[in-house]
PDB file of C-alpha atoms in Angstrom:
ATOM      1  CA  MET A 975      -0.015  -0.002   0.008  1.00  0.00           C
ATOM      2  CA  THR A 976       1.201   3.547  -0.883  1.00  0.00           C
ATOM      3  CA  PRO A 977       1.036   6.435   1.573  1.00  0.00           C
ATOM      4  CA  VAL A 978      -2.062   7.696  -0.179  1.00  0.00           C
ATOM      5  CA  ASP A 979      -3.637   4.142   0.161  1.00  0.00           C
ATOM      6  CA  HIS A 980      -2.917   4.276   3.939  1.00  0.00           C
ATOM      7  CA  LEU A 981      -4.562   7.698   4.236  1.00  0.00           C
ATOM      8  CA  LEU A 982      -7.604   6.482   2.240  1.00  0.00           C
ATOM      9  CA  PHE A 983      -7.717   3.396   4.462  1.00  0.00           C
ATOM     10  CA  LEU A 984      -7.721   5.494   7.700  1.00  0.00           C
ATOM     11  CA  GLY A 985     -10.399   7.722   6.301  1.00  0.00           C
ATOM     12  CA  CYS A 986     -12.566   4.576   5.658  1.00  0.00           C
ATOM     13  CA  VAL A 987     -11.843   3.439   9.235  1.00  0.00           C
ATOM     14  CA  ALA A 988     -12.936   6.754  10.670  1.00  0.00           C
ATOM     15  CA  LEU A 989     -16.177   6.704   8.588  1.00  0.00           C
ATOM     16  CA  ALA A 990     -16.930   3.103   9.517  1.00  0.00           C
ATOM     17  CA  THR A 991     -16.194   3.864  13.269  1.00  0.00           C
ATOM     18  CA  TYR A 992     -18.556   6.871  13.345  1.00  0.00           C
ATOM     19  CA  ALA A 993     -21.365   4.858  11.660  1.00  0.00           C
ATOM     20  CA  GLN A 994     -20.928   1.870  13.980  1.00  0.00           C
ATOM     21  CA  THR A 995     -20.815   3.958  17.183  1.00  0.00           C
ATOM     22  CA  MET A 996     -23.836   6.046  16.261  1.00  0.00           C
ATOM     23  CA  THR A 997     -26.109   3.160  15.143  1.00  0.00           C
ATOM     24  CA  GLY A 998     -24.669   0.018  16.543  1.00  0.00           C
ATOM     25  CA  PHE A 999     -24.020  -1.512  13.080  1.00  0.00           C
ATOM     26  CA  ALA A1000     -22.305  -1.073   9.635  1.00  0.00           C
ATOM     27  CA  PHE A1001     -18.620  -0.986  10.652  1.00  0.00           C
ATOM     28  CA  GLY A1002     -17.724  -4.053   8.640  1.00  0.00           C
ATOM     29  CA  LEU A1003     -19.909  -3.247   5.690  1.00  0.00           C
ATOM     30  CA  VAL A1004     -18.721   0.314   5.333  1.00  0.00           C
ATOM     31  CA  LEU A1005     -15.065  -0.513   5.773  1.00  0.00           C
ATOM     32  CA  LEU A1006     -15.153  -3.610   3.522  1.00  0.00           C
ATOM     33  CA  GLY A1007     -17.304  -1.885   0.887  1.00  0.00           C
ATOM     34  CA  MET A1008     -15.224   1.278   0.701  1.00  0.00           C
ATOM     35  CA  THR A1009     -11.846  -0.394   0.775  1.00  0.00           C
ATOM     36  CA  GLY A1010     -12.974  -2.963  -1.753  1.00  0.00           C
ATOM     37  CA  LEU A1011     -14.291  -0.199  -4.027  1.00  0.00           C
ATOM     38  CA  LEU A1012     -10.871   1.543  -3.711  1.00  0.00           C
ATOM     39  CA  SER A1013      -8.955  -1.773  -4.122  1.00  0.00           C
ATOM     40  CA  LEU A1014      -6.820  -0.986  -1.069  1.00  0.00           C
ATOM     41  CA  ALA A1015      -6.225  -4.593   0.014  1.00  0.00           C
ATOM     42  CA  PRO A1016      -7.396  -8.163  -0.721  1.00  0.00           C
ATOM     43  CA  LEU A1017     -10.861  -8.990   0.656  1.00  0.00           C
ATOM     44  CA  PRO A1018      -9.792 -11.827   2.997  1.00  0.00           C
ATOM     45  CA  GLU A1019      -7.025  -9.673   4.476  1.00  0.00           C
ATOM     46  CA  MET A1020      -9.381  -6.699   4.992  1.00  0.00           C
ATOM     47  CA  SER A1021     -11.945  -9.026   6.633  1.00  0.00           C
ATOM     48  CA  ASN A1022      -9.377  -9.922   9.295  1.00  0.00           C
ATOM     49  CA  VAL A1023      -8.670  -6.196   9.881  1.00  0.00           C
ATOM     50  CA  VAL A1024     -12.374  -5.508  10.171  1.00  0.00           C
ATOM     51  CA  ASN A1025     -12.616  -8.318  12.839  1.00  0.00           C
ATOM     52  CA  MET A1026      -9.874  -6.796  14.915  1.00  0.00           C
ATOM     53  CA  LEU A1027     -11.227  -3.339  14.775  1.00  0.00           C
ATOM     54  CA  THR A1028     -14.850  -4.462  15.389  1.00  0.00           C
ATOM     55  CA  LEU A1029     -13.613  -6.025  18.637  1.00  0.00           C
ATOM     56  CA  VAL A1030     -11.828  -2.830  19.637  1.00  0.00           C
ATOM     57  CA  ASN A1031     -14.861  -0.747  18.745  1.00  0.00           C
ATOM     58  CA  ALA A1032     -17.240  -2.959  20.786  1.00  0.00           C
ATOM     59  CA  VAL A1033     -14.959  -2.961  23.864  1.00  0.00           C
ATOM     60  CA  ALA A1034     -14.467   0.826  23.698  1.00  0.00           C
ATOM     61  CA  ALA A1035     -18.153   1.450  23.241  1.00  0.00           C
ATOM     62  CA  LEU A1036     -19.193  -0.791  26.118  1.00  0.00           C
ATOM     63  CA  SER A1037     -16.416   0.327  28.523  1.00  0.00           C
ATOM     64  CA  GLY A1038     -17.384   2.815  31.168  1.00  0.00           C
ATOM     65  CA  THR A1039     -21.042   2.007  30.728  1.00  0.00           C
ATOM     66  CA  ARG A1040     -23.458  -0.330  32.440  1.00  0.00           C
ATOM     67  CA  ALA A1041     -23.877  -3.226  30.047  1.00  0.00           C
ATOM     68  CA  ASN A1042     -27.617  -3.021  29.655  1.00  0.00           C
ATOM     69  CA  LEU A1043     -28.232  -6.582  28.455  1.00  0.00           C
ATOM     70  CA  ASP A1044     -30.890  -9.224  28.616  1.00  0.00           C
ATOM     71  CA  TRP A1045     -28.729 -12.374  28.551  1.00  0.00           C
ATOM     72  CA  SER A1046     -31.768 -14.641  28.400  1.00  0.00           C
ATOM     73  CA  LEU A1047     -32.688 -12.991  25.111  1.00  0.00           C
ATOM     74  CA  ILE A1048     -29.319 -12.642  23.502  1.00  0.00           C
ATOM     75  CA  ARG A1049     -27.902 -16.036  24.467  1.00  0.00           C
ATOM     76  CA  THR A1050     -29.849 -18.013  21.796  1.00  0.00           C
ATOM     77  CA  PRO A1051     -28.969 -15.819  18.778  1.00  0.00           C
ATOM     78  CA  LEU A1052     -25.433 -15.487  20.046  1.00  0.00           C
ATOM     79  CA  ILE A1053     -24.848 -19.295  20.037  1.00  0.00           C
ATOM     80  CA  ALA A1054     -26.461 -19.536  16.653  1.00  0.00           C
ATOM     81  CA  SER A1055     -24.272 -16.859  15.197  1.00  0.00           C
ATOM     82  CA  LEU A1056     -21.083 -18.474  16.436  1.00  0.00           C
ATOM     83  CA  VAL A1057     -22.069 -21.669  14.573  1.00  0.00           C
ATOM     84  CA  GLY A1058     -22.715 -19.527  11.496  1.00  0.00           C
ATOM     85  CA  VAL A1059     -19.313 -17.869  11.861  1.00  0.00           C
ATOM     86  CA  ALA A1060     -17.510 -21.205  11.629  1.00  0.00           C
ATOM     87  CA  PHE A1061     -19.429 -22.100   8.436  1.00  0.00           C
ATOM     88  CA  GLY A1062     -18.734 -18.676   6.916  1.00  0.00           C
ATOM     89  CA  VAL A1063     -15.000 -18.899   7.527  1.00  0.00           C
ATOM     90  CA  PHE A1064     -14.728 -22.284   5.940  1.00  0.00           C
ATOM     91  CA  ALA A1065     -16.796 -21.084   2.983  1.00  0.00           C
ATOM     92  CA  LEU A1066     -14.489 -17.973   2.592  1.00  0.00           C
ATOM     93  CA  GLU A1067     -11.451 -20.244   2.556  1.00  0.00           C
ATOM     94  CA  TRP A1068     -12.956 -22.360  -0.236  1.00  0.00           C
ATOM     95  CA  ILE A1069     -14.264 -19.427  -2.332  1.00  0.00           C
ATOM     96  CA  SER A1070     -11.176 -17.210  -2.018  1.00  0.00           C
ATOM     97  CA  GLY A1071      -9.022 -20.076  -3.096  1.00  0.00           C
ATOM     98  CA  SER A1072     -10.990 -20.851  -6.282  1.00  0.00           C
ATOM     99  CA  ALA A1073     -12.837 -17.761  -7.402  1.00  0.00           C
ATOM    100  CA  VAL A1074     -11.871 -14.401  -6.330  1.00  0.00           C
ATOM    101  CA  LEU A1075     -14.210 -12.690  -8.773  1.00  0.00           C
ATOM    102  CA  LEU A1076     -17.108 -14.667  -7.222  1.00  0.00           C
ATOM    103  CA  LEU A1077     -16.172 -13.405  -3.809  1.00  0.00           C
ATOM    104  CA  ARG A1078     -16.155  -9.805  -4.903  1.00  0.00           C
ATOM    105  CA  GLY A1079     -19.500 -10.243  -6.602  1.00  0.00           C
ATOM    106  CA  LEU A1080     -20.979 -12.003  -3.508  1.00  0.00           C
ATOM    107  CA  LEU A1081     -19.781  -9.150  -1.349  1.00  0.00           C
ATOM    108  CA  GLY A1082     -21.365  -6.606  -3.713  1.00  0.00           C
ATOM    109  CA  LEU A1083     -24.702  -8.399  -3.610  1.00  0.00           C
ATOM    110  CA  THR A1084     -24.571  -8.743   0.116  1.00  0.00           C
ATOM    111  CA  ILE A1085     -23.853  -5.004   0.618  1.00  0.00           C
ATOM    112  CA  LEU A1086     -26.783  -4.008  -1.603  1.00  0.00           C
ATOM    113  CA  ALA A1087     -29.117  -6.392   0.169  1.00  0.00           C
ATOM    114  CA  CYS A1088     -27.955  -5.198   3.536  1.00  0.00           C
ATOM    115  CA  ALA A1089     -28.245  -1.510   2.547  1.00  0.00           C
ATOM    116  CA  ILE A1090     -31.889  -2.048   1.626  1.00  0.00           C
ATOM    117  CA  LEU A1091     -32.532  -4.110   4.738  1.00  0.00           C
ATOM    118  CA  LEU A1092     -31.047  -1.489   7.041  1.00  0.00           C
ATOM    119  CA  ILE A1093     -33.434   1.268   5.885  1.00  0.00           C
ATOM    120  CA  ALA A1094     -36.515  -0.952   5.402  1.00  0.00           C
ATOM    121  CA  ARG A1095     -39.353   0.503   7.328  1.00  0.00           C
ATOM    122  CA  SER A1096     -40.610  -2.233   9.656  1.00  0.00           C
ATOM    123  CA  ARG A1097     -43.457  -2.012  12.086  1.00  0.00           C
ATOM    124  CA  PRO A1098     -42.340  -2.641  15.703  1.00  0.00           C
ATOM    125  CA  LEU A1099     -43.683  -5.889  17.094  1.00  0.00           C
ATOM    126  CA  ASP A1100     -46.118  -6.001  20.034  1.00  0.00           C
ATOM    127  CA  GLN A1101     -44.231  -8.829  21.757  1.00  0.00           C
ATOM    128  CA  ILE A1102     -40.801 -10.567  21.591  1.00  0.00           C
ATOM    129  CA  SER A1103     -40.283 -12.810  18.590  1.00  0.00           C
ATOM    130  CA  SER A1104     -40.073 -16.575  18.966  1.00  0.00           C
ATOM    131  CA  ARG A1105     -36.875 -18.436  19.852  1.00  0.00           C
ATOM    132  CA  ALA A1106     -36.764 -19.978  16.407  1.00  0.00           C
ATOM    133  CA  SER A1107     -36.739 -16.530  14.725  1.00  0.00           C
ATOM    134  CA  PHE A1108     -33.755 -15.512  16.894  1.00  0.00           C
ATOM    135  CA  ILE A1109     -31.944 -18.658  15.989  1.00  0.00           C
ATOM    136  CA  SER A1110     -32.553 -18.115  12.190  1.00  0.00           C
ATOM    137  CA  TYR A1111     -31.421 -14.439  12.229  1.00  0.00           C
ATOM    138  CA  GLY A1112     -28.477 -15.379  14.443  1.00  0.00           C
ATOM    139  CA  LEU A1113     -27.296 -18.089  12.043  1.00  0.00           C
ATOM    140  CA  VAL A1114     -27.592 -15.894   8.985  1.00  0.00           C
ATOM    141  CA  ALA A1115     -25.746 -13.129  10.787  1.00  0.00           C
ATOM    142  CA  GLY A1116     -22.969 -15.554  11.782  1.00  0.00           C
ATOM    143  CA  VAL A1117     -22.480 -16.720   8.192  1.00  0.00           C
ATOM    144  CA  LEU A1118     -22.165 -13.088   7.016  1.00  0.00           C
ATOM    145  CA  GLY A1119     -19.762 -12.541   9.923  1.00  0.00           C
ATOM    146  CA  GLY A1120     -17.626 -15.505   8.940  1.00  0.00           C
ATOM    147  CA  LEU A1121     -17.593 -14.603   5.273  1.00  0.00           C
ATOM    148  CA  PHE A1122     -17.255 -10.816   5.429  1.00  0.00           C
ATOM    149  CA  SER A1123     -16.861  -9.905   9.131  1.00  0.00           C
ATOM    150  CA  SER A1124     -20.269  -8.177   8.751  1.00  0.00           C
ATOM    151  CA  ALA A1125     -22.732  -9.948  11.047  1.00  0.00           C
ATOM    152  CA  GLY A1126     -24.823  -6.769  11.661  1.00  0.00           C
ATOM    153  CA  PRO A1127     -27.711  -6.306   9.197  1.00  0.00           C
ATOM    154  CA  PRO A1128     -29.872  -9.373   9.910  1.00  0.00           C
ATOM    155  CA  MET A1129     -29.656  -8.961  13.731  1.00  0.00           C
ATOM    156  CA  VAL A1130     -30.011  -5.239  13.420  1.00  0.00           C
ATOM    157  CA  TYR A1131     -33.229  -5.632  11.450  1.00  0.00           C
ATOM    158  CA  HIS A1132     -34.538  -8.272  13.834  1.00  0.00           C
ATOM    159  CA  LEU A1133     -33.615  -6.583  17.163  1.00  0.00           C
ATOM    160  CA  TYR A1134     -34.757  -3.090  16.246  1.00  0.00           C
ATOM    161  CA  ARG A1135     -38.227  -4.518  15.655  1.00  0.00           C
ATOM    162  CA  GLN A1136     -38.406  -5.931  19.207  1.00  0.00           C
ATOM    163  CA  PRO A1137     -40.171  -4.029  22.010  1.00  0.00           C
ATOM    164  CA  LEU A1138     -36.900  -3.384  23.878  1.00  0.00           C
ATOM    165  CA  PRO A1139     -35.108  -0.296  25.148  1.00  0.00           C
ATOM    166  CA  LEU A1140     -32.623   1.122  22.574  1.00  0.00           C
ATOM    167  CA  SER A1141     -29.793   0.741  25.035  1.00  0.00           C
ATOM    168  CA  VAL A1142     -30.474  -2.981  25.360  1.00  0.00           C
ATOM    169  CA  ILE A1143     -30.593  -3.382  21.571  1.00  0.00           C
ATOM    170  CA  ARG A1144     -27.386  -1.467  21.012  1.00  0.00           C
ATOM    171  CA  ASN A1145     -25.357  -3.229  23.694  1.00  0.00           C
ATOM    172  CA  SER A1146     -26.704  -6.580  22.627  1.00  0.00           C
ATOM    173  CA  LEU A1147     -25.551  -5.958  19.078  1.00  0.00           C
ATOM    174  CA  LEU A1148     -22.109  -4.952  20.380  1.00  0.00           C
ATOM    175  CA  VAL A1149     -21.720  -8.063  22.497  1.00  0.00           C
ATOM    176  CA  LEU A1150     -22.735 -10.262  19.503  1.00  0.00           C
ATOM    177  CA  PHE A1151     -20.267  -8.519  17.158  1.00  0.00           C
ATOM    178  CA  ALA A1152     -17.469  -8.810  19.736  1.00  0.00           C
ATOM    179  CA  ALA A1153     -18.104 -12.531  20.276  1.00  0.00           C
ATOM    180  CA  ASN A1154     -18.287 -13.137  16.558  1.00  0.00           C
ATOM    181  CA  ALA A1155     -15.006 -11.312  16.036  1.00  0.00           C
ATOM    182  CA  VAL A1156     -13.197 -13.364  18.774  1.00  0.00           C
ATOM    183  CA  VAL A1157     -14.406 -16.703  17.315  1.00  0.00           C
ATOM    184  CA  ARG A1158     -13.585 -15.703  13.699  1.00  0.00           C
ATOM    185  CA  LEU A1159     -10.107 -14.379  14.534  1.00  0.00           C
ATOM    186  CA  SER A1160      -9.436 -17.649  16.543  1.00  0.00           C
ATOM    187  CA  LEU A1161     -10.478 -19.774  13.494  1.00  0.00           C
ATOM    188  CA  VAL A1162      -8.477 -17.662  11.053  1.00  0.00           C
ATOM    189  CA  THR A1163      -5.365 -17.715  13.295  1.00  0.00           C
ATOM    190  CA  ALA A1164      -5.681 -21.460  13.748  1.00  0.00           C
ATOM    191  CA  SER A1165      -5.803 -22.011   9.973  1.00  0.00           C
ATOM    192  CA  GLY A1166      -2.771 -19.802   9.386  1.00  0.00           C
ATOM    193  CA  SER A1167      -4.721 -17.152   7.409  1.00  0.00           C
ATOM    194  CA  LEU A1168      -4.013 -14.200   9.694  1.00  0.00           C
ATOM    195  CA  SER A1169      -1.174 -12.302   7.887  1.00  0.00           C
ATOM    196  CA  VAL A1170       1.281  -9.948   9.398  1.00  0.00           C
ATOM    197  CA  SER A1171       0.085  -7.142   7.100  1.00  0.00           C
ATOM    198  CA  SER A1172      -3.443  -7.516   8.605  1.00  0.00           C
ATOM    199  CA  LEU A1173      -2.004  -7.097  12.097  1.00  0.00           C
ATOM    200  CA  TRP A1174      -0.105  -3.975  11.060  1.00  0.00           C
ATOM    201  CA  LEU A1175      -3.161  -2.433   9.443  1.00  0.00           C
ATOM    202  CA  GLY A1176      -5.135  -3.189  12.527  1.00  0.00           C
ATOM    203  CA  LEU A1177      -2.538  -1.509  14.775  1.00  0.00           C
ATOM    204  CA  GLU A1178      -2.380   1.474  12.407  1.00  0.00           C
ATOM    205  CA  ALA A1179      -6.115   2.051  12.711  1.00  0.00           C
ATOM    206  CA  LEU A1180      -6.433   1.263  16.433  1.00  0.00           C
ATOM    207  CA  PRO A1181      -6.030   4.859  17.760  1.00  0.00           C
ATOM    208  CA  ILE A1182      -8.654   6.192  15.399  1.00  0.00           C
ATOM    209  CA  VAL A1183     -11.149   3.567  16.429  1.00  0.00           C
ATOM    210  CA  VAL A1184     -10.537   4.138  20.193  1.00  0.00           C
ATOM    211  CA  ILE A1185     -10.411   7.976  20.123  1.00  0.00           C
ATOM    212  CA  LEU A1186     -13.320   8.453  17.617  1.00  0.00           C
ATOM    213  CA  THR A1187     -15.547   5.959  19.526  1.00  0.00           C
ATOM    214  CA  TRP A1188     -14.965   7.909  22.698  1.00  0.00           C
ATOM    215  CA  LEU A1189     -15.654  11.285  21.094  1.00  0.00           C
ATOM    216  CA  VAL A1190     -18.850  10.097  19.350  1.00  0.00           C
ATOM    217  CA  ARG A1191     -20.124   8.452  22.518  1.00  0.00           C
ATOM    218  CA  ARG A1192     -19.511  11.569  24.511  1.00  0.00           C
ATOM    219  CA  TYR A1193     -20.462  14.461  22.129  1.00  0.00           C
ATOM    220  CA  ALA A1194     -22.714  13.132  19.297  1.00  0.00           C
ATOM    221  CA  SER A1195     -26.412  13.919  19.322  1.00  0.00           C
ATOM    222  CA  ALA A1196     -28.926  11.078  19.328  1.00  0.00           C
ATOM    223  CA  ASP A1197     -31.019  13.174  16.897  1.00  0.00           C
ATOM    224  CA  SER A1198     -28.412  12.573  14.161  1.00  0.00           C
ATOM    225  CA  VAL A1199     -28.874   8.749  14.021  1.00  0.00           C
ATOM    226  CA  LYS A1200     -31.358   9.031  11.198  1.00  0.00           C
ATOM    227  CA  THR A1201     -28.987  11.205   9.153  1.00  0.00           C
ATOM    228  CA  VAL A1202     -26.245   8.675   9.763  1.00  0.00           C
ATOM    229  CA  LYS A1203     -28.368   5.837   8.594  1.00  0.00           C
ATOM    230  CA  ARG A1204     -29.100   7.691   5.341  1.00  0.00           C
ATOM    231  CA  LEU A1205     -25.398   8.384   4.841  1.00  0.00           C
ATOM    232  CA  VAL A1206     -24.491   4.687   5.461  1.00  0.00           C
ATOM    233  CA  PHE A1207     -27.172   3.678   2.971  1.00  0.00           C
ATOM    234  CA  VAL A1208     -25.785   5.837   0.305  1.00  0.00           C
ATOM    235  CA  LEU A1209     -22.215   4.651   0.862  1.00  0.00           C
ATOM    236  CA  LEU A1210     -23.254   1.019   0.840  1.00  0.00           C
ATOM    237  CA  MET A1211     -25.183   1.463  -2.392  1.00  0.00           C
ATOM    238  CA  ILE A1212     -22.169   3.104  -4.064  1.00  0.00           C
ATOM    239  CA  ALA A1213     -19.870   0.438  -2.729  1.00  0.00           C
ATOM    240  CA  GLY A1214     -22.181  -2.391  -3.698  1.00  0.00           C
ATOM    241  CA  PHE A1215     -22.652  -1.280  -7.222  1.00  0.00           C
ATOM    242  CA  GLY A1216     -18.956  -0.339  -7.491  1.00  0.00           C
ATOM    243  CA  LEU A1217     -18.064  -3.950  -6.636  1.00  0.00           C
ATOM    244  CA  LEU A1218     -20.735  -5.506  -8.846  1.00  0.00           C
ATOM    245  CA  ILE A1219     -20.201  -3.508 -12.076  1.00  0.00           C
ATOM    246  CA  PRO A1220     -16.624  -4.790 -12.774  1.00  0.00           C
ATOM    247  CA  VAL A1221     -17.708  -8.337 -11.965  1.00  0.00           C
ATOM    248  CA  THR A1222     -20.658  -8.183 -14.297  1.00  0.00           C
ATOM    249  CA  GLN A1223     -18.492  -6.692 -17.072  1.00  0.00           C
ATOM    250  CA  ALA A1224     -15.920  -9.522 -16.611  1.00  0.00           C
ATOM    251  CA  LEU A1225     -18.627 -12.208 -16.776  1.00  0.00           C
ATOM    252  CA  LEU A1226     -20.147 -10.723 -19.989  1.00  0.00           C
ATOM    253  CA  LYS A1227     -16.832 -10.703 -21.826  1.00  0.00           C
TER     254      LYS A1227
END
């Protein structure tokens, strides 16, 4: 990576951190989508960086606060998501070794679908959803987490529909993301796929994630969450189409 690439990478990290801290989701999708669009690093390598920074962001966001959590509610989707993470990691190893173009196309489609899902207007439920629904959404979230370090959208959509306090929803998402990151990093490290360059990129971005998370948590206004969601939607649409167009052109040749 050139010095300009590093500056672009840090800019993407700052944008992803702001979006994640304000809304409780989108760190992985924004960072992967923007760095993939700019071709800053291979997708599997950047997925590892996303994992490390997601874990840092979650710890920084939860530290100094009372972890407002309903463990009886989050335990089921958390376990399901961890199973999904293992499946997603193994799928990533197979796909990245045989069809890089397919991987970029799959990421583009995932980003577009998640962008639409994240702004979908859904009516709040009158009561907590069934255990089976939490397992289903948790499993899908885990697969996305294993593939692209982006477990957020399915669980975000599902949890924000529940009749729960926003603090419980946000902290539950952060715990789920952190646990997914720990399991995925463990599996990637055990398989020998965690490169030294990924570690250096993670360390390079670490101060931005910690400092910006603290600043946003302390000074940002809750009224700006809707604006941030619209910004994330636009960025994801740009990134998704930006990844899909070259893949489509290559397939049509």
